[in-house]
């Protein structure tokens, strides 16, 4: 048995094993620690494990993965909600302006004007890109809908003032007719006297709702303050984005301007009438003022 | 809790570190025999081996909170045992861990004792086992330790080197010389 020779040729230390020696050793070495040693050691182990609070590091290590997953989920959901809300708010201002003119009580002649305006290019009225594309895409079809919605009895009950406008309704999505759902309420809003707007603004600020109010109007006051504030901001943005009251009359003769101013006054829209009158003075300074 | 039979030593120790006493029970059951035999063969006295045995496990318990997996658990456990043994040797003025050069010369100078070789070919396993134990007891401490760590701890050369605080080459040489002596001593006995 060339033990030394075989051994000397072993380059790998892990090969330093002899199966026969291993077997012999396993058979020979059977001693075990006395049983009386077990109890104190195990008791000490239990005492130590139970007495000492877990270290902060080990606790953090244990909760590391679940907390990370929860954080990712929360952040993702928050982002999705925020993005969706922002989408809704951006769509609303784009929806509001087309409803403005046809919303007047004498809606039928105004609708005819609006139809003419929609089919003609209007270089003088710069508007956001998004709104333009929507108007171009859906103007003819929407005008028909607007004509229907301008009649108070024909439209479905309006959900609630600004709440309905700010909520990202399915109809407000980019696909066909994007603002069909919103116009009825918007038309109401624009067509109503200024006092009505003031009431709506009061609601948004959290003012109590009079008991006689219809449920649709009351629901705006039911929204939480933060949401109401967000919607108020959206409404304000929409207001700022709306086209001037004289939009479409830029190339019309002064008589049309005066007729429009008179019409606004009859409707009780004094502020808009004043605004238009100022513009009239600026454009036609040599004409006698009404 | 306590970890199942499929849990590794390291997983059990981590569980114990986190407060699971049952995991320690499982670890203890796995390694108490090997550790005890390692200590018993190294210090050769049952009473001392029992004392060292308890000390090693208590050291492990005390080190529980700071444990992290940096090596195999057996390497960690037997390193504790190795350190405790060295303390024991120092305390008892024992000349331990002879130098590696001495081991080499000893291995070359000590051919198998032909007079001890039995002539009876029908030796039973018990007598073979007894012979092997004698040979193991006759090994220098460092070589014996390397052999015991391989047998009882199931360690590789690298792990033996880690547990005993020496280089891989040193551990490998110790193990090799131990095996040479044991094989030579068992010639004719198997």
PDB file of N, CA and C in Angstrom, chain A residues 72-115:
ATOM      1  N   UNK A  72     -43.218  51.063  -1.536  1.00  0.00           N
ATOM      2  CA  UNK A  72     -43.297  51.132  -3.004  1.00  0.00           C
ATOM      3  C   UNK A  72     -44.757  51.157  -3.459  1.00  0.00           C
ATOM      4  N   UNK A  73     -45.578  50.315  -2.831  1.00  0.00           N
ATOM      5  CA  UNK A  73     -46.991  50.255  -3.205  1.00  0.00           C
ATOM      6  C   UNK A  73     -47.672  51.584  -2.915  1.00  0.00           C
ATOM      7  N   UNK A  74     -47.410  52.147  -1.730  1.00  0.00           N
ATOM      8  CA  UNK A  74     -48.061  53.399  -1.350  1.00  0.00           C
ATOM      9  C   UNK A  74     -47.658  54.521  -2.304  1.00  0.00           C
ATOM     10  N   UNK A  75     -46.372  54.606  -2.580  1.00  0.00           N
ATOM     11  CA  UNK A  75     -45.897  55.666  -3.475  1.00  0.00           C
ATOM     12  C   UNK A  75     -46.501  55.494  -4.868  1.00  0.00           C
ATOM     13  N   UNK A  76     -46.542  54.253  -5.340  1.00  0.00           N
ATOM     14  CA  UNK A  76     -47.091  54.015  -6.678  1.00  0.00           C
ATOM     15  C   UNK A  76     -48.557  54.418  -6.754  1.00  0.00           C
ATOM     16  N   UNK A  77     -49.333  53.987  -5.757  1.00  0.00           N
ATOM     17  CA  UNK A  77     -50.769  54.304  -5.763  1.00  0.00           C
ATOM     18  C   UNK A  77     -50.971  55.812  -5.684  1.00  0.00           C
ATOM     19  N   UNK A  78     -50.181  56.479  -4.831  1.00  0.00           N
ATOM     20  CA  UNK A  78     -50.313  57.935  -4.714  1.00  0.00           C
ATOM     21  C   UNK A  78     -50.015  58.612  -6.038  1.00  0.00           C
ATOM     22  N   UNK A  79     -48.965  58.151  -6.690  1.00  0.00           N
ATOM     23  CA  UNK A  79     -48.605  58.749  -7.974  1.00  0.00           C
ATOM     24  C   UNK A  79     -49.716  58.565  -8.997  1.00  0.00           C
ATOM     25  N   UNK A  80     -50.263  57.359  -9.038  1.00  0.00           N
ATOM     26  CA  UNK A  80     -51.327  57.083 -10.002  1.00  0.00           C
ATOM     27  C   UNK A  80     -52.514  57.998  -9.746  1.00  0.00           C
ATOM     28  N   UNK A  81     -52.887  58.124  -8.463  1.00  0.00           N
ATOM     29  CA  UNK A  81     -54.034  58.970  -8.127  1.00  0.00           C
ATOM     30  C   UNK A  81     -53.753  60.418  -8.511  1.00  0.00           C
ATOM     31  N   UNK A  82     -52.557  60.893  -8.179  1.00  0.00           N
ATOM     32  CA  UNK A  82     -52.211  62.278  -8.491  1.00  0.00           C
ATOM     33  C   UNK A  82     -52.252  62.537  -9.993  1.00  0.00           C
ATOM     34  N   UNK A  83     -51.658  61.598 -10.729  1.00  0.00           N
ATOM     35  CA  UNK A  83     -51.612  61.779 -12.180  1.00  0.00           C
ATOM     36  C   UNK A  83     -53.011  61.794 -12.762  1.00  0.00           C
ATOM     37  N   UNK A  84     -53.855  60.931 -12.249  1.00  0.00           N
ATOM     38  CA  UNK A  84     -55.227  60.876 -12.774  1.00  0.00           C
ATOM     39  C   UNK A  84     -55.973  62.162 -12.452  1.00  0.00           C
ATOM     40  N   UNK A  85     -55.773  62.650 -11.216  1.00  0.00           N
ATOM     41  CA  UNK A  85     -56.456  63.890 -10.849  1.00  0.00           C
ATOM     42  C   UNK A  85     -55.963  65.045 -11.705  1.00  0.00           C
ATOM     43  N   UNK A  86     -54.665  65.077 -11.930  1.00  0.00           N
ATOM     44  CA  UNK A  86     -54.112  66.153 -12.745  1.00  0.00           C
ATOM     45  C   UNK A  86     -54.652  66.096 -14.164  1.00  0.00           C
ATOM     46  N   UNK A  87     -54.764  64.897 -14.680  1.00  0.00           N
ATOM     47  CA  UNK A  87     -55.339  64.731 -16.020  1.00  0.00           C
ATOM     48  C   UNK A  87     -56.735  65.335 -16.075  1.00  0.00           C
ATOM     49  N   UNK A  88     -57.530  65.031 -15.057  1.00  0.00           N
ATOM     50  CA  UNK A  88     -58.899  65.539 -15.018  1.00  0.00           C
ATOM     51  C   UNK A  88     -58.931  67.044 -14.975  1.00  0.00           C
ATOM     52  N   UNK A  89     -58.033  67.623 -14.190  1.00  0.00           N
ATOM     53  CA  UNK A  89     -58.027  69.074 -14.048  1.00  0.00           C
ATOM     54  C   UNK A  89     -57.563  69.748 -15.320  1.00  0.00           C
ATOM     55  N   UNK A  90     -56.673  69.097 -16.042  1.00  0.00           N
ATOM     56  CA  UNK A  90     -56.191  69.709 -17.267  1.00  0.00           C
ATOM     57  C   UNK A  90     -57.234  69.645 -18.365  1.00  0.00           C
ATOM     58  N   UNK A  91     -58.049  68.628 -18.324  1.00  0.00           N
ATOM     59  CA  UNK A  91     -59.048  68.473 -19.376  1.00  0.00           C
ATOM     60  C   UNK A  91     -60.175  69.476 -19.191  1.00  0.00           C
ATOM     61  N   UNK A  92     -60.536  69.755 -17.961  1.00  0.00           N
ATOM     62  CA  UNK A  92     -61.701  70.587 -17.682  1.00  0.00           C
ATOM     63  C   UNK A  92     -61.603  71.970 -18.307  1.00  0.00           C
ATOM     64  N   UNK A  93     -60.488  72.701 -18.110  1.00  0.00           N
ATOM     65  CA  UNK A  93     -60.452  74.033 -18.719  1.00  0.00           C
ATOM     66  C   UNK A  93     -60.590  73.967 -20.219  1.00  0.00           C
ATOM     67  N   UNK A  94     -60.095  72.933 -20.813  1.00  0.00           N
ATOM     68  CA  UNK A  94     -60.210  72.818 -22.254  1.00  0.00           C
ATOM     69  C   UNK A  94     -61.642  72.597 -22.672  1.00  0.00           C
ATOM     70  N   UNK A  95     -62.425  72.028 -21.779  1.00  0.00           N
ATOM     71  CA  UNK A  95     -63.807  71.711 -22.106  1.00  0.00           C
ATOM     72  C   UNK A  95     -64.695  72.934 -21.970  1.00  0.00           C
ATOM     73  N   UNK A  96     -64.422  73.745 -20.963  1.00  0.00           N
ATOM     74  CA  UNK A  96     -65.339  74.809 -20.610  1.00  0.00           C
ATOM     75  C   UNK A  96     -65.606  75.827 -21.713  1.00  0.00           C
ATOM     76  N   UNK A  97     -64.620  76.391 -22.382  1.00  0.00           N
ATOM     77  CA  UNK A  97     -64.880  77.518 -23.278  1.00  0.00           C
ATOM     78  C   UNK A  97     -65.919  77.264 -24.351  1.00  0.00           C
ATOM     79  N   UNK A  98     -65.922  76.152 -25.040  1.00  0.00           N
ATOM     80  CA  UNK A  98     -66.899  76.007 -26.124  1.00  0.00           C
ATOM     81  C   UNK A  98     -68.329  76.116 -25.629  1.00  0.00           C
ATOM     82  N   UNK A  99     -68.579  75.836 -24.369  1.00  0.00           N
ATOM     83  CA  UNK A  99     -69.937  75.855 -23.864  1.00  0.00           C
ATOM     84  C   UNK A  99     -70.405  77.261 -23.537  1.00  0.00           C
ATOM     85  N   UNK A 100     -69.472  78.180 -23.532  1.00  0.00           N
ATOM     86  CA  UNK A 100     -69.818  79.496 -23.007  1.00  0.00           C
ATOM     87  C   UNK A 100     -70.877  80.208 -23.831  1.00  0.00           C
ATOM     88  N   UNK A 101     -70.653  80.310 -25.101  1.00  0.00           N
ATOM     89  CA  UNK A 101     -71.568  81.111 -25.889  1.00  0.00           C
ATOM     90  C   UNK A 101     -72.911  80.440 -26.094  1.00  0.00           C
ATOM     91  N   UNK A 102     -72.911  79.178 -26.407  1.00  0.00           N
ATOM     92  CA  UNK A 102     -74.222  78.574 -26.616  1.00  0.00           C
ATOM     93  C   UNK A 102     -75.022  78.444 -25.337  1.00  0.00           C
ATOM     94  N   UNK A 103     -74.425  78.733 -24.218  1.00  0.00           N
ATOM     95  CA  UNK A 103     -75.123  78.514 -22.965  1.00  0.00           C
ATOM     96  C   UNK A 103     -76.093  79.618 -22.620  1.00  0.00           C
ATOM     97  N   UNK A 104     -76.065  80.690 -23.336  1.00  0.00           N
ATOM     98  CA  UNK A 104     -76.945  81.807 -23.006  1.00  0.00           C
ATOM     99  C   UNK A 104     -78.401  81.391 -23.157  1.00  0.00           C
ATOM    100  N   UNK A 105     -79.293  82.103 -22.438  1.00  0.00           N
ATOM    101  CA  UNK A 105     -80.713  81.746 -22.532  1.00  0.00           C
ATOM    102  C   UNK A 105     -81.205  81.785 -23.971  1.00  0.00           C
ATOM    103  N   UNK A 106     -80.796  82.781 -24.720  1.00  0.00           N
ATOM    104  CA  UNK A 106     -81.186  82.790 -26.131  1.00  0.00           C
ATOM    105  C   UNK A 106     -80.130  81.997 -26.889  1.00  0.00           C
ATOM    106  N   UNK A 107     -80.141  80.737 -26.664  1.00  0.00           N
ATOM    107  CA  UNK A 107     -79.041  79.893 -27.121  1.00  0.00           C
ATOM    108  C   UNK A 107     -79.075  79.640 -28.611  1.00  0.00           C
ATOM    109  N   UNK A 108     -80.233  79.643 -29.206  1.00  0.00           N
ATOM    110  CA  UNK A 108     -80.300  79.202 -30.608  1.00  0.00           C
ATOM    111  C   UNK A 108     -79.504  80.095 -31.546  1.00  0.00           C
ATOM    112  N   UNK A 109     -79.681  81.433 -31.502  1.00  0.00           N
ATOM    113  CA  UNK A 109     -78.851  82.252 -32.410  1.00  0.00           C
ATOM    114  C   UNK A 109     -77.378  82.165 -32.065  1.00  0.00           C
ATOM    115  N   UNK A 110     -77.095  82.084 -30.819  1.00  0.00           N
ATOM    116  CA  UNK A 110     -75.690  82.012 -30.425  1.00  0.00           C
ATOM    117  C   UNK A 110     -75.060  80.731 -30.926  1.00  0.00           C
ATOM    118  N   UNK A 111     -75.817  79.694 -30.943  1.00  0.00           N
ATOM    119  CA  UNK A 111     -75.292  78.422 -31.428  1.00  0.00           C
ATOM    120  C   UNK A 111     -74.918  78.519 -32.889  1.00  0.00           C
ATOM    121  N   UNK A 112     -75.724  79.238 -33.611  1.00  0.00           N
ATOM    122  CA  UNK A 112     -75.410  79.415 -35.022  1.00  0.00           C
ATOM    123  C   UNK A 112     -74.084  80.125 -35.171  1.00  0.00           C
ATOM    124  N   UNK A 113     -73.855  81.152 -34.349  1.00  0.00           N
ATOM    125  CA  UNK A 113     -72.573  81.864 -34.369  1.00  0.00           C
ATOM    126  C   UNK A 113     -71.448  80.912 -34.024  1.00  0.00           C
ATOM    127  N   UNK A 114     -71.694  80.149 -32.993  1.00  0.00           N
ATOM    128  CA  UNK A 114     -70.639  79.238 -32.543  1.00  0.00           C
ATOM    129  C   UNK A 114     -70.284  78.241 -33.624  1.00  0.00           C
ATOM    130  N   UNK A 115     -71.297  77.785 -34.319  1.00  0.00           N
ATOM    131  CA  UNK A 115     -71.039  76.823 -35.392  1.00  0.00           C
ATOM    132  C   UNK A 115     -70.194  77.470 -36.469  1.00  0.00           C
TER     133      UNK A 115
END
